């Protein structure tokens, strides 16, 4: 290898490992030491900015442009994997960090746009609802992925045609994101057998620059497809060294978009007004108390996706609901840390979160219910009549407290972290017909846990982590109760035989208690305007009967992981860097919970004067499947040479029921994302492109249709004419491709999708956006 230094040789070796590891993706077809700080959240993005490998510039505008254009995130600080502050590249876990600069690189329209390049993360979002439903490694719904915003858990769930678990957060509010895939972060909270996503909303260091006492950022953008408008203002002031005040407001709006085929998708327009406020005080050295509040008000219509009288006959019974949803989050945190205090480095976070949805039925795609609702009004006793109201409310309160004590003995460094957490969910539903409790039952759940973790580092070449977490839950309703508990272990071993090359192995278990809905759901499913096939035990009639199951056992995820962390600087030229994380995993989930139908039986009924007969399942119930297995390979790489950068991220995942050989519906098959760009004009102009290739999941149970394989190409051009003004122009879905991301149930007799309007919608076609950001500040 003449002319290559040792780092370059090591990089080529690493690239070979990447190529071998990602070989299944090519073959896939359609069939560390830690430091302490009282301001952990702030330091994450500081570290992300200062860790960029490009050469420094004398003009501050150059540094700003450089930070805004870099794809490097693996050097960002994260605490989610171990509750110890460390760089994502050093974490012996499949951890990723998304910085504010990365979020702004491809301006997002909704939250899923932020995670395009994150391996192992996908979404089952509806086009007619601005909520977000995160899927990590094929696991989603009912808290399998723990989502926290400023430390507050987001547990909202309303049953319907789509994901069974979602939350509401506009991307303009976000200052940074930490992700851990799999139950590796089981110490972070109960239930996260799929992973953890921790959002940090914007704070004063995201706006007020070094040397400034106050600062304000004004942003605005407008986009096509259809009338996409965004305006935001964030500002803060450092009253004195011990007091900060920060706040912001966001307004976002859009009309119904068109898909890649040029078809307008109904009810995909929405409006949002949001705001946040934070007050920080440092009463003594090492102490920081922060009070935060977030408010979001969404208005949208949810229901029928497709349009036109020709399709209304096919989709009988689909309802449209005018929806007003408010989300409130309040947090109070107290952190303490001093460099010379090795016994105490603690954090206490108290939070409350409310999601309240009020809906009014505005349309019913059927006239068969007119006899029930009255002349000129349509619907039925379960889904309601036009003008009927219904609502869903979830209140969550919780506390999370932990401390880290550190010791040193010779070359050994030990960090012992221990803590407790508890949250309570209270679900309340109501509607004009008294039936909202059928598919989203009310009730109360309390989940608590405690953990201890010992993190040992020897010199610079050995790291050993051992942890255990104890979980307990109690679930109560008017008719039943359930409870359970379990101890879940975790062990990780990592070696660094040569600088920059760290292989590791890990085993971790996670424990998820059944949700209120899974345990208590009961009653008849709405007929949707068609015939009532069966009569249930409570006397109601519908397409089938939902049966509660208070004997549900909690899920236990048992994850085995092998990974390699790669970290090299000055590889080919001075100042460049290569970062990579590669891992293979197998997560065996015992007692996996899924909605199952009974053995089909014959039915006979009369509809509109005509006899109707056939075969269908009369009962559906959430039941435990003894085993589910999800396995795959993930790759996250980035090379940055200052003037240009490139990164390739990929995931190949397969999920099956090993007892039957059938696939799991929620597991995505393959995603490969390439991101690259140039920094020109003394780094004031950044041109970035992103190509994401998705394969359809064809490993499905009988009765499901796969989503589509598709490619999306996004482009962004950002220009900073002055230190305080940034202009950007972007194109989403540059090739105007039509795509429908995930599998749906059933098909009609003519081979067309029968339930696509109920379960999914095509994504938007090409979108052109332009925006401006202006900064004001002073000492």
XYZ file of C-alpha atoms in Angstrom:
779
model
C 0.000 0.000 0.000
C 2.526 2.569 -1.159
C 1.605 6.172 -0.331
C -1.038 5.330 2.257
C -0.458 6.153 5.916
C -1.579 3.813 8.699
C -4.909 5.613 9.168
C -5.684 5.375 5.459
C -4.884 1.677 5.521
C -7.127 1.237 8.543
C -9.913 3.112 6.751
C -9.663 0.852 3.704
C -9.825 -2.131 6.044
C -12.921 -0.659 7.684
C -14.580 0.037 4.322
C -14.023 -3.614 3.427
C -15.839 -4.589 6.623
C -18.683 -2.235 5.669
C -18.917 -3.764 2.204
C -19.076 -7.288 3.591
C -21.611 -6.286 6.218
C -23.940 -4.592 3.737
C -23.753 -7.396 1.188
C -27.232 -8.668 2.184
C -28.624 -5.230 1.337
C -27.288 -5.514 -2.195
C -28.790 -8.948 -2.553
C -32.156 -7.986 -1.082
C -34.980 -7.956 -3.582
C -38.626 -7.082 -3.413
C -39.664 -10.749 -2.558
C -14.797 5.501 26.271
C -14.583 7.444 29.094
C -17.254 9.867 30.238
C -17.289 13.346 31.715
C -19.826 15.017 33.961
C -21.682 18.266 33.398
C -24.660 20.075 34.838
C -25.682 21.108 31.338
C -25.620 17.800 29.480
C -28.238 18.767 26.923
C -26.496 21.979 25.918
C -23.100 20.328 25.579
C -24.403 17.784 23.070
C -24.783 20.289 20.287
C -21.722 22.249 21.374
C -19.718 19.062 20.961
C -21.359 18.385 17.613
C -20.323 21.811 16.362
C -16.781 21.768 17.701
C -16.067 18.202 16.578
C -16.322 18.983 12.871
C -13.133 17.971 11.078
C -12.938 20.825 8.588
C -10.194 23.386 8.997
C -11.132 26.426 11.100
C -11.766 29.768 9.463
C -10.998 33.264 10.691
C -14.409 34.616 9.717
C -17.177 33.345 12.042
C -19.456 33.021 9.032
C -17.224 30.224 7.764
C -17.599 28.264 10.978
C -21.362 28.702 10.911
C -21.626 27.553 7.321
C -19.352 24.639 8.036
C -21.440 23.496 10.979
C -24.642 23.906 9.028
C -23.451 21.750 6.162
C -21.684 18.915 7.910
C -23.149 15.423 7.934
C -21.027 14.372 10.888
C -23.183 13.436 13.872
C -21.455 10.442 15.406
C -19.223 12.742 17.473
C -22.262 14.396 19.045
C -22.743 13.855 22.770
C -25.441 11.430 23.938
C -26.585 10.178 27.348
C -29.384 7.836 26.305
C -27.358 4.624 25.978
C -25.950 4.564 29.523
C -27.085 7.818 31.221
C -23.387 8.729 31.127
C -22.344 11.523 28.826
C -20.323 10.146 25.897
C -19.906 10.586 22.174
C -22.270 8.525 20.054
C -19.294 7.021 18.192
C -17.854 5.780 21.504
C -21.091 4.275 22.842
C -21.019 0.467 22.843
C -24.569 0.420 21.536
C -26.461 1.190 18.303
C -26.758 4.851 19.290
C -27.260 7.792 16.922
C -27.502 11.522 17.504
C -29.201 14.040 15.234
C -28.050 17.614 15.744
C -29.920 20.832 15.051
C -27.613 21.467 12.094
C -28.582 18.141 10.548
C -32.278 18.839 11.051
C -31.866 22.126 9.200
C -29.811 20.586 6.392
C -32.938 19.168 4.696
C -35.766 21.354 6.114
C -38.445 18.892 7.298
C -42.172 19.171 6.677
C -42.980 16.562 9.319
C -41.009 14.628 11.870
C -40.341 11.513 9.790
C -38.269 13.659 7.370
C -35.686 14.144 10.127
C -34.968 10.390 10.432
C -34.498 9.510 6.755
C -30.776 8.752 7.177
C -31.099 6.955 10.548
C -30.709 3.178 10.057
C -33.325 0.903 11.576
C -35.892 3.698 12.032
C -39.103 3.921 9.992
C -42.613 5.357 10.336
C -46.216 4.284 9.897
C -47.706 7.751 9.615
C -51.063 8.631 8.075
C -51.277 11.359 5.483
C -54.451 12.759 7.052
C -53.055 13.041 10.592
C -49.975 15.072 11.642
C -49.023 12.607 14.377
C -45.829 10.547 14.371
C -45.587 6.773 14.881
C -41.993 5.608 15.239
C -40.914 2.081 14.321
C -37.456 0.879 15.419
C -36.233 -2.454 14.095
C -39.785 -3.511 13.266
C -41.210 -2.777 16.722
C -43.838 -0.095 17.239
C -47.147 0.609 18.994
C -48.166 0.615 22.656
C -44.845 1.937 23.976
C -42.472 -0.601 22.411
C -40.447 2.465 21.433
C -40.101 4.833 24.382
C -40.503 8.425 23.186
C -39.566 11.289 25.507
C -39.627 15.045 24.898
C -37.424 17.017 27.302
C -37.607 13.960 29.541
C -41.431 13.647 29.421
C -42.820 10.355 28.115
C -45.246 10.520 25.164
C -47.689 7.597 25.582
C -50.710 8.760 23.548
C -52.658 6.036 21.771
C -55.978 5.961 19.940
C -57.012 2.786 18.128
C -57.941 3.083 14.485
C -56.817 2.093 11.018
C -53.069 2.552 11.358
C -50.396 2.540 14.017
C -51.564 1.910 17.583
C -49.429 4.546 19.248
C -48.390 8.047 18.233
C -47.290 11.436 19.512
C -47.379 15.028 18.312
C -44.244 17.171 17.932
C -43.445 19.698 15.224
C -39.842 19.479 13.921
C -39.379 23.255 14.159
C -39.415 22.917 17.967
C -36.572 20.380 18.088
C -32.980 21.190 19.061
C -31.521 17.668 19.001
C -32.412 13.965 19.081
C -30.808 10.866 20.605
C -31.742 7.368 19.400
C -30.839 3.958 20.769
C -32.074 0.968 18.777
C -33.098 -2.168 20.640
C -33.414 -2.684 24.423
C -29.759 -1.664 24.946
C -31.001 1.384 26.877
C -33.325 -0.563 29.174
C -32.102 1.594 32.066
C -33.701 4.601 30.387
C -37.255 3.529 31.089
C -39.781 0.744 31.105
C -41.232 -0.829 27.973
C -38.565 0.079 25.430
C -37.993 -3.352 23.888
C -37.701 -1.633 20.487
C -35.593 1.340 21.514
C -35.582 4.881 22.847
C -35.990 8.214 21.051
C -35.214 11.249 23.207
C -36.054 14.717 21.857
C -34.573 17.940 23.187
C -36.516 21.044 22.253
C -34.665 24.231 21.385
C -32.954 26.107 24.183
C -31.011 29.306 24.646
C -27.678 27.977 23.288
C -29.407 27.166 19.986
C -30.155 30.858 19.419
C -27.963 33.101 21.588
C -24.418 32.885 20.264
C -21.163 33.001 22.167
C -20.459 36.580 23.251
C -24.123 37.598 22.991
C -26.387 38.412 25.911
C -29.567 38.121 23.899
C -30.546 36.690 20.536
C -33.547 36.142 18.268
C -33.958 33.862 15.247
C -36.739 34.583 12.736
C -37.504 31.908 10.127
C -40.006 31.655 7.308
C -40.562 29.344 4.356
C -43.107 28.579 1.649
C -43.537 25.442 -0.421
C -45.546 23.960 -3.252
C -47.832 20.905 -3.034
C -49.856 22.554 -1.497
C -49.403 26.029 0.040
C -46.899 24.875 2.676
C -46.202 27.819 4.938
C -43.995 28.036 8.031
C -43.126 30.914 10.326
C -41.230 30.765 13.604
C -39.532 33.004 16.135
C -37.220 31.904 18.949
C -35.430 34.198 21.348
C -33.592 34.212 24.634
C -31.772 36.459 27.053
C -29.110 35.749 29.648
C -30.416 37.937 32.453
C -27.198 37.301 34.373
C -24.802 34.335 34.664
C -27.301 32.500 36.869
C -30.598 33.134 34.984
C -31.697 32.403 31.390
C -35.092 33.017 29.795
C -36.002 31.462 26.444
C -39.161 31.140 24.362
C -40.504 30.598 20.874
C -43.570 30.234 18.679
C -44.323 28.300 15.483
C -47.113 28.434 12.911
C -47.287 25.823 10.146
C -49.978 25.218 7.526
C -50.506 23.173 4.362
C -53.320 22.147 2.040
C -54.130 18.734 0.591
C -51.052 17.434 -1.229
C -50.826 15.497 -4.484
C -49.022 12.189 -4.728
C -46.439 11.292 -7.378
C -49.215 10.304 -9.786
C -50.764 13.764 -9.544
C -53.800 12.681 -7.487
C -54.889 14.951 -4.652
C -55.042 13.043 -1.363
C -58.006 14.231 0.656
C -57.795 15.510 4.228
C -53.996 15.835 4.202
C -54.092 19.541 4.983
C -53.575 20.758 8.540
C -52.690 23.777 10.677
C -50.478 24.048 13.731
C -49.848 26.790 16.276
C -47.222 25.995 18.905
C -45.079 27.646 21.515
C -42.511 26.852 24.177
C -41.021 28.626 27.181
C -38.024 27.779 29.378
C -36.739 29.432 32.520
C -33.336 28.356 33.873
C -31.751 29.332 37.160
C -28.440 28.269 38.714
C -28.885 28.873 42.457
C -25.421 27.599 43.426
C -22.268 26.181 41.868
C -23.062 23.001 39.976
C -26.836 23.306 40.384
C -29.227 24.003 37.518
C -33.025 24.182 37.774
C -35.050 24.372 34.561
C -38.796 24.905 34.171
C -40.167 24.207 30.693
C -43.513 24.230 28.938
C -44.650 23.255 25.424
C -48.058 23.852 23.873
C -49.218 22.601 20.463
C -52.631 23.088 18.840
C -53.343 20.990 15.715
C -56.415 21.299 13.490
C -57.080 18.764 10.747
C -59.614 16.369 9.224
C -58.992 12.638 9.623
C -60.774 9.897 7.698
C -61.211 9.204 4.015
C -57.986 9.542 2.016
C -59.190 9.169 -1.562
C -61.527 11.396 -3.491
C -64.289 11.319 -6.044
C -67.768 9.765 -6.328
C -66.413 6.801 -8.310
C -64.551 5.529 -5.253
C -67.141 6.295 -2.602
C -69.124 3.156 -3.458
C -66.019 0.990 -2.968
C -65.183 2.534 0.394
C -68.603 2.427 2.044
C -68.743 3.568 5.635
C -65.507 5.493 5.953
C -66.054 8.509 8.171
C -64.414 11.940 8.281
C -63.864 13.709 11.603
C -62.951 17.348 12.074
C -60.248 17.230 14.745
C -58.816 19.700 17.196
C -55.920 18.276 19.195
C -53.956 19.984 21.936
C -50.748 18.729 23.472
C -49.362 20.206 26.691
C -46.015 19.241 28.229
C -44.608 20.651 31.439
C -41.229 19.761 32.955
C -39.259 20.644 36.066
C -35.673 19.399 36.201
C -32.910 19.793 38.758
C -29.369 18.792 37.898
C -26.201 18.868 39.932
C -22.630 18.232 38.840
C -19.209 19.439 39.919
C -15.920 18.287 38.354
C -14.340 17.635 41.754
C -17.393 15.853 43.210
C -17.053 12.182 42.304
C -19.909 10.965 44.509
C -22.771 12.998 43.104
C -23.739 13.762 39.512
C -27.504 13.641 39.628
C -30.606 14.602 37.735
C -34.256 14.706 38.788
C -36.979 15.326 36.232
C -40.671 15.765 37.100
C -43.087 15.990 34.178
C -46.691 16.050 33.085
C -48.079 15.508 29.593
C -51.640 15.829 28.282
C -52.889 14.992 24.807
C -56.522 15.901 24.238
C -58.393 15.223 20.980
C -61.903 16.541 20.240
C -63.598 15.276 17.070
C -66.847 16.047 15.258
C -68.105 13.719 12.529
C -68.521 15.716 9.327
C -69.011 13.086 6.615
C -70.000 9.438 6.138
C -69.316 7.703 2.819
C -72.549 5.734 2.877
C -76.294 6.276 2.825
C -77.108 2.931 4.453
C -77.178 4.418 7.945
C -79.813 7.044 7.177
C -82.529 4.982 8.836
C -80.623 5.006 12.090
C -79.475 8.632 12.035
C -82.578 10.132 10.463
C -83.415 11.594 7.082
C -80.467 13.305 5.412
C -77.998 12.100 8.057
C -75.797 9.048 7.752
C -73.844 6.774 10.063
C -74.494 4.089 12.676
C -74.652 3.569 16.421
C -70.945 2.780 16.744
C -69.185 5.253 14.440
C -71.842 7.892 15.060
C -73.893 10.211 12.877
C -72.895 13.452 11.206
C -72.610 16.100 13.903
C -71.812 13.639 16.682
C -68.821 14.421 18.878
C -66.224 12.204 20.506
C -62.973 12.720 22.348
C -59.840 11.033 23.694
C -57.643 12.271 26.506
C -54.420 10.898 27.947
C -52.807 12.372 31.053
C -49.318 11.191 31.929
C -47.396 12.255 35.009
C -43.990 10.899 35.953
C -40.652 11.323 37.634
C -37.175 10.157 36.662
C -34.255 10.432 39.107
C -30.712 9.078 38.816
C -27.195 9.651 40.127
C -23.704 8.629 39.034
C -20.782 8.037 41.394
C -17.272 7.717 39.952
C -14.159 5.979 41.251
C -10.616 5.484 40.016
C -8.121 2.811 41.001
C -4.914 2.721 38.981
C -5.921 2.378 35.325
C -9.483 1.431 36.258
C -12.254 4.025 36.004
C -15.665 3.042 37.326
C -18.996 4.856 37.026
C -21.907 3.497 39.052
C -25.274 4.867 37.915
C -28.495 4.109 39.765
C -31.989 5.520 39.642
C -35.739 5.104 39.714
C -38.577 6.165 37.423
C -42.349 5.941 37.523
C -45.192 7.166 35.337
C -48.976 7.003 35.455
C -51.247 7.008 32.399
C -54.919 7.880 32.718
C -57.092 7.456 29.620
C -60.523 9.079 29.337
C -62.844 8.789 26.321
C -66.285 10.148 25.516
C -68.705 10.529 22.589
C -72.311 11.338 21.750
C -73.227 7.651 21.326
C -71.269 6.373 24.321
C -69.137 3.996 22.236
C -65.685 5.596 22.138
C -64.667 3.242 24.955
C -64.979 0.214 22.654
C -61.758 0.479 20.652
C -59.852 2.851 22.964
C -60.967 1.898 26.461
C -60.503 4.204 29.408
C -58.452 3.123 32.377
C -55.370 3.788 34.429
C -51.869 2.292 34.346
C -48.889 2.813 36.640
C -45.448 1.618 35.571
C -42.383 1.914 37.783
C -38.817 0.698 37.800
C -35.359 1.002 39.245
C -31.911 0.198 37.901
C -28.238 0.016 38.688
C -25.429 0.071 36.144
C -21.680 -0.368 36.592
C -19.513 0.973 33.763
C -15.833 -0.013 33.980
C -13.019 1.283 31.764
C -9.470 -0.041 31.904
C -6.858 2.254 30.313
C -8.009 3.019 26.757
C -8.658 -0.504 25.495
C -11.310 -2.212 27.661
C -14.873 -1.305 28.617
C -17.272 -3.541 30.529
C -20.866 -2.566 31.356
C -23.192 -4.530 33.581
C -26.711 -3.429 34.489
C -29.981 -4.717 35.900
C -33.417 -3.135 35.807
C -36.509 -4.045 37.842
C -39.949 -3.182 36.401
C -43.409 -3.328 37.933
C -46.812 -2.348 36.516
C -50.406 -2.122 37.693
C -53.411 -1.672 35.393
C -56.907 -0.789 36.618
C -60.316 -0.223 35.033
C -63.902 -0.305 36.233
C -64.071 -4.037 35.588
C -60.615 -5.548 36.066
C -57.025 -5.236 37.264
C -53.671 -6.685 36.190
C -50.106 -6.463 37.446
C -46.631 -7.920 36.969
C -42.906 -7.409 37.532
C -39.527 -8.613 36.257
C -35.748 -8.162 36.552
C -33.992 -7.486 33.209
C -30.194 -7.793 32.842
C -27.729 -6.107 30.494
C -24.041 -6.802 29.829
C -21.668 -5.255 27.290
C -17.983 -5.895 26.524
C -15.900 -3.695 24.236
C -12.217 -3.820 23.233
C -10.014 -1.293 21.416
C -7.001 -3.347 20.276
C -5.865 -0.552 17.935
C -6.773 3.104 18.006
C -10.020 3.817 16.171
C -11.212 0.204 16.014
C -13.592 -0.951 18.781
C -15.560 -4.193 18.437
C -18.150 -5.015 21.099
C -20.699 -7.641 22.075
C -23.831 -7.015 24.126
C -26.831 -8.780 25.599
C -29.806 -6.857 26.939
C -33.358 -7.629 27.940
C -36.351 -5.315 27.955
C -39.803 -5.652 29.547
C -43.049 -4.142 28.239
C -46.256 -4.222 30.234
C -49.530 -4.620 28.290
C -51.275 -1.349 27.523
C -54.780 -0.370 28.609
C -56.160 -0.938 25.111
C -54.548 -4.353 24.600
C -55.928 -5.578 27.904
C -59.395 -4.014 28.064
C -60.615 -3.489 24.467
C -64.181 -4.860 24.172
C -67.342 -4.535 22.070
C -68.490 -4.638 18.462
C -66.459 -3.178 15.617
C -68.428 -0.674 13.551
C -70.101 -2.031 10.423
C -68.872 0.891 8.353
C -72.238 1.161 6.649
C -72.246 -2.478 5.572
C -74.139 -5.401 7.121
C -73.718 -6.397 10.766
C -72.238 -9.895 10.585
C -72.256 -10.909 14.238
C -73.982 -10.058 17.515
C -71.657 -9.702 20.507
C -72.212 -10.670 24.156
C -73.217 -7.130 25.117
C -75.993 -7.114 22.490
C -74.234 -4.817 19.990
C -73.688 -5.946 16.401
C -70.860 -5.304 14.002
C -68.287 -6.788 11.663
C -66.715 -8.681 14.564
C -66.521 -8.698 18.365
C -63.540 -7.418 20.363
C -62.736 -9.468 23.455
C -60.732 -8.160 26.461
C -57.802 -10.161 27.809
C -56.777 -9.350 31.364
C -54.526 -12.446 31.362
C -52.107 -10.909 28.844
C -48.496 -11.500 29.800
C -45.887 -8.755 29.362
C -43.476 -8.916 26.450
C -39.798 -9.668 27.071
C -37.208 -8.719 24.464
C -33.884 -10.594 24.544
C -31.419 -8.833 22.266
C -28.026 -10.142 21.172
C -25.750 -7.641 19.451
C -22.309 -7.581 17.824
C -20.922 -4.239 16.687
C -17.865 -2.316 15.533
C -17.158 1.385 16.132
C -14.730 3.044 13.705
C -13.112 6.429 14.363
C -10.236 7.829 12.294
C -8.897 11.364 11.772
C -6.416 12.718 9.197
C -7.042 9.736 6.935
C -6.236 11.047 3.458
C -5.713 14.755 4.110
C -5.112 16.825 7.208
C -8.362 17.601 8.998
C -10.565 14.923 7.402
C -12.393 12.252 9.391
C -14.167 8.934 9.008
C -16.753 7.610 11.450
C -18.633 4.331 11.292
C -20.906 2.153 13.392
C -21.723 -1.366 12.167
C -23.829 -3.855 14.079
C -25.718 -7.112 13.675
C -28.521 -8.055 16.060
C -31.152 -10.629 16.919
C -34.032 -9.653 19.188
C -36.114 -12.611 20.385
C -39.372 -11.356 21.880
C -41.211 -13.749 24.191
C -44.991 -13.336 24.624
C -45.233 -10.901 21.702
C -48.699 -9.300 21.787
C -50.763 -9.182 18.590
C -54.434 -8.829 17.637
C -55.621 -12.256 16.455
C -58.892 -13.470 14.961
C -60.794 -16.604 15.894
C -61.319 -19.513 13.511
C -63.546 -18.205 10.691
C -67.156 -19.274 10.925
C -70.218 -18.973 8.746
C -72.533 -15.981 9.063
C -75.887 -15.165 7.543
C -77.645 -11.819 7.732
C -79.941 -9.498 5.798
C -78.662 -6.238 4.342
C -80.909 -3.717 2.531
C -83.520 -6.470 2.086
C -81.113 -9.014 0.586
C -79.669 -12.124 2.295
C -75.913 -11.992 2.856
C -73.747 -14.965 3.851
C -70.096 -15.886 4.052
C -67.258 -16.875 6.375
C -65.373 -14.548 8.761
C -63.776 -14.385 12.207
C -66.352 -13.485 14.827
C -63.899 -12.675 17.636
C -60.695 -10.634 17.756
C -58.509 -10.437 20.836
C -55.005 -9.295 21.754
C -53.102 -12.470 22.570
C -49.544 -13.531 23.366
C -47.566 -15.143 20.557
C -44.951 -17.366 22.235
C -42.070 -16.120 20.114
C -41.210 -13.405 17.602
C -37.744 -12.950 16.109
C -36.336 -9.810 14.511
C -32.787 -9.799 13.168
C -30.738 -7.637 10.889
C -27.667 -5.576 10.094
C -27.259 -1.790 10.427
C -24.522 0.466 9.043
C -23.931 4.142 9.797
C -20.903 5.805 8.150
C -19.685 9.330 7.458
C -16.602 10.811 5.770
C -15.949 14.563 5.961
C -13.119 16.287 4.100
C -14.183 19.855 4.837
C -14.918 20.958 1.291
C -17.051 17.886 0.684
C -18.735 15.144 2.685
C -20.494 11.830 2.120
C -22.256 9.260 4.269
C -23.909 5.896 3.672
C -26.408 4.476 6.157
C -28.239 1.182 5.698
C -30.398 -1.382 7.451
C -31.528 -4.857 6.390
C -34.106 -6.359 8.770
C -36.229 -9.498 8.793
C -38.970 -10.411 11.250
C -40.678 -13.793 11.626
C -42.719 -15.923 13.954
C -40.227 -18.811 14.352
C -43.000 -21.214 15.361
C -44.953 -20.724 12.120
C -42.396 -19.237 9.736
C -44.777 -16.360 8.923
C -43.418 -12.830 8.648
C -44.236 -9.869 10.886
C -46.215 -7.081 9.240
C -44.500 -4.151 10.940
C -40.907 -5.053 9.995
C -39.400 -2.951 7.163
C -37.205 -4.900 4.748
C -34.325 -2.659 3.674
C -33.310 0.982 3.638
C -30.123 2.410 2.098
C -29.516 6.160 2.296
C -26.625 8.062 0.718
C -26.021 11.678 1.708
C -23.346 13.910 0.210
C -22.535 17.512 -0.489
C -20.131 20.324 -1.298
C -19.146 23.493 0.582
C -18.246 26.309 -1.788
C -17.592 30.059 -1.780
C -15.475 30.008 1.359
C -17.996 27.610 2.934
C -20.866 30.060 2.571
C -22.664 27.888 0.008
C -23.602 24.299 0.851
C -25.150 21.981 -1.729
C -26.423 18.691 -0.268
C -28.231 15.749 -1.843
C -29.827 12.666 -0.308
C -30.865 9.444 -2.025
C -32.980 6.997 -0.011
C -33.811 3.568 -1.422
C -36.516 1.447 0.252
C -37.477 -2.176 -0.405
C -40.971 -3.528 0.186
C -41.567 -6.067 2.947
C -42.764 -9.184 1.145
C -42.325 -11.523 4.129
C -45.945 -11.121 5.234
C -48.750 -13.246 6.691
C -51.630 -14.299 4.464
C -54.067 -11.478 3.755
C -51.600 -8.604 3.540
C -50.383 -6.646 0.548
C -46.805 -5.310 0.600
C -45.971 -1.655 0.349
C -44.059 -0.397 -2.648
C -40.326 -0.418 -3.266
C -39.322 3.140 -4.024
C -36.545 5.710 -4.176
C -36.642 9.286 -2.908
C -34.137 11.960 -3.849
C -33.954 15.242 -1.914
C -31.852 18.308 -2.681
C -30.993 21.368 -0.582
C -28.999 24.517 -1.319
C -28.142 26.792 1.600
C -26.408 30.153 1.152
C -25.224 32.447 3.926
C -24.553 35.915 2.437
C -23.872 37.357 5.904
C -23.265 35.892 9.343
C -26.882 36.606 10.286
C -28.831 35.622 7.159
C -29.303 32.156 5.676
C -31.232 31.456 2.482
C -32.212 27.950 1.473
C -33.956 26.239 -1.406
C -34.903 22.564 -1.349
C -36.660 19.964 -3.455
C -38.245 16.954 -1.772
C -38.969 13.860 -3.886
C -37.071 15.367 -6.798
C -38.093 12.544 -9.162
C -41.792 12.909 -8.226
C -42.070 9.191 -7.439
C -45.287 7.568 -6.298
C -44.854 5.513 -3.139
C -46.871 3.815 -0.412
C -44.502 2.934 2.394
C -45.870 -0.076 4.263
C -48.030 -3.198 4.086
C -51.808 -3.113 4.390
C -54.452 -5.827 4.898
C -56.514 -7.367 2.133
C -57.298 -6.755 -1.519
C -60.492 -6.510 -3.533
C -61.703 -9.008 -6.099
C -60.348 -6.976 -8.984
C -56.854 -6.922 -7.451
C -56.919 -3.302 -6.353
C -56.164 -2.359 -2.790
C -59.331 -2.574 -0.739
C -58.331 -0.768 2.442
C -55.588 1.590 1.330
C -57.634 4.654 2.271
C -58.133 3.315 5.775
C -54.651 2.047 6.570
C -52.210 4.151 4.582
C -51.892 6.861 1.984
C -49.374 7.619 -0.745
C -46.672 10.101 0.180
C -46.482 13.546 -1.418
C -45.027 14.033 -4.867
C -42.380 16.639 -5.651
C -42.275 19.605 -3.238
C -40.354 22.843 -3.870
C -39.527 24.947 -0.808
C -37.742 28.206 -0.205
C -36.941 29.860 3.090
C -34.980 32.474 4.992
C -33.565 32.640 8.517
C -32.455 35.922 10.106
C -30.562 36.306 13.373
C -30.531 39.315 15.668
C -28.378 39.532 18.758
C -26.384 41.772 21.021
C -24.184 41.906 24.078
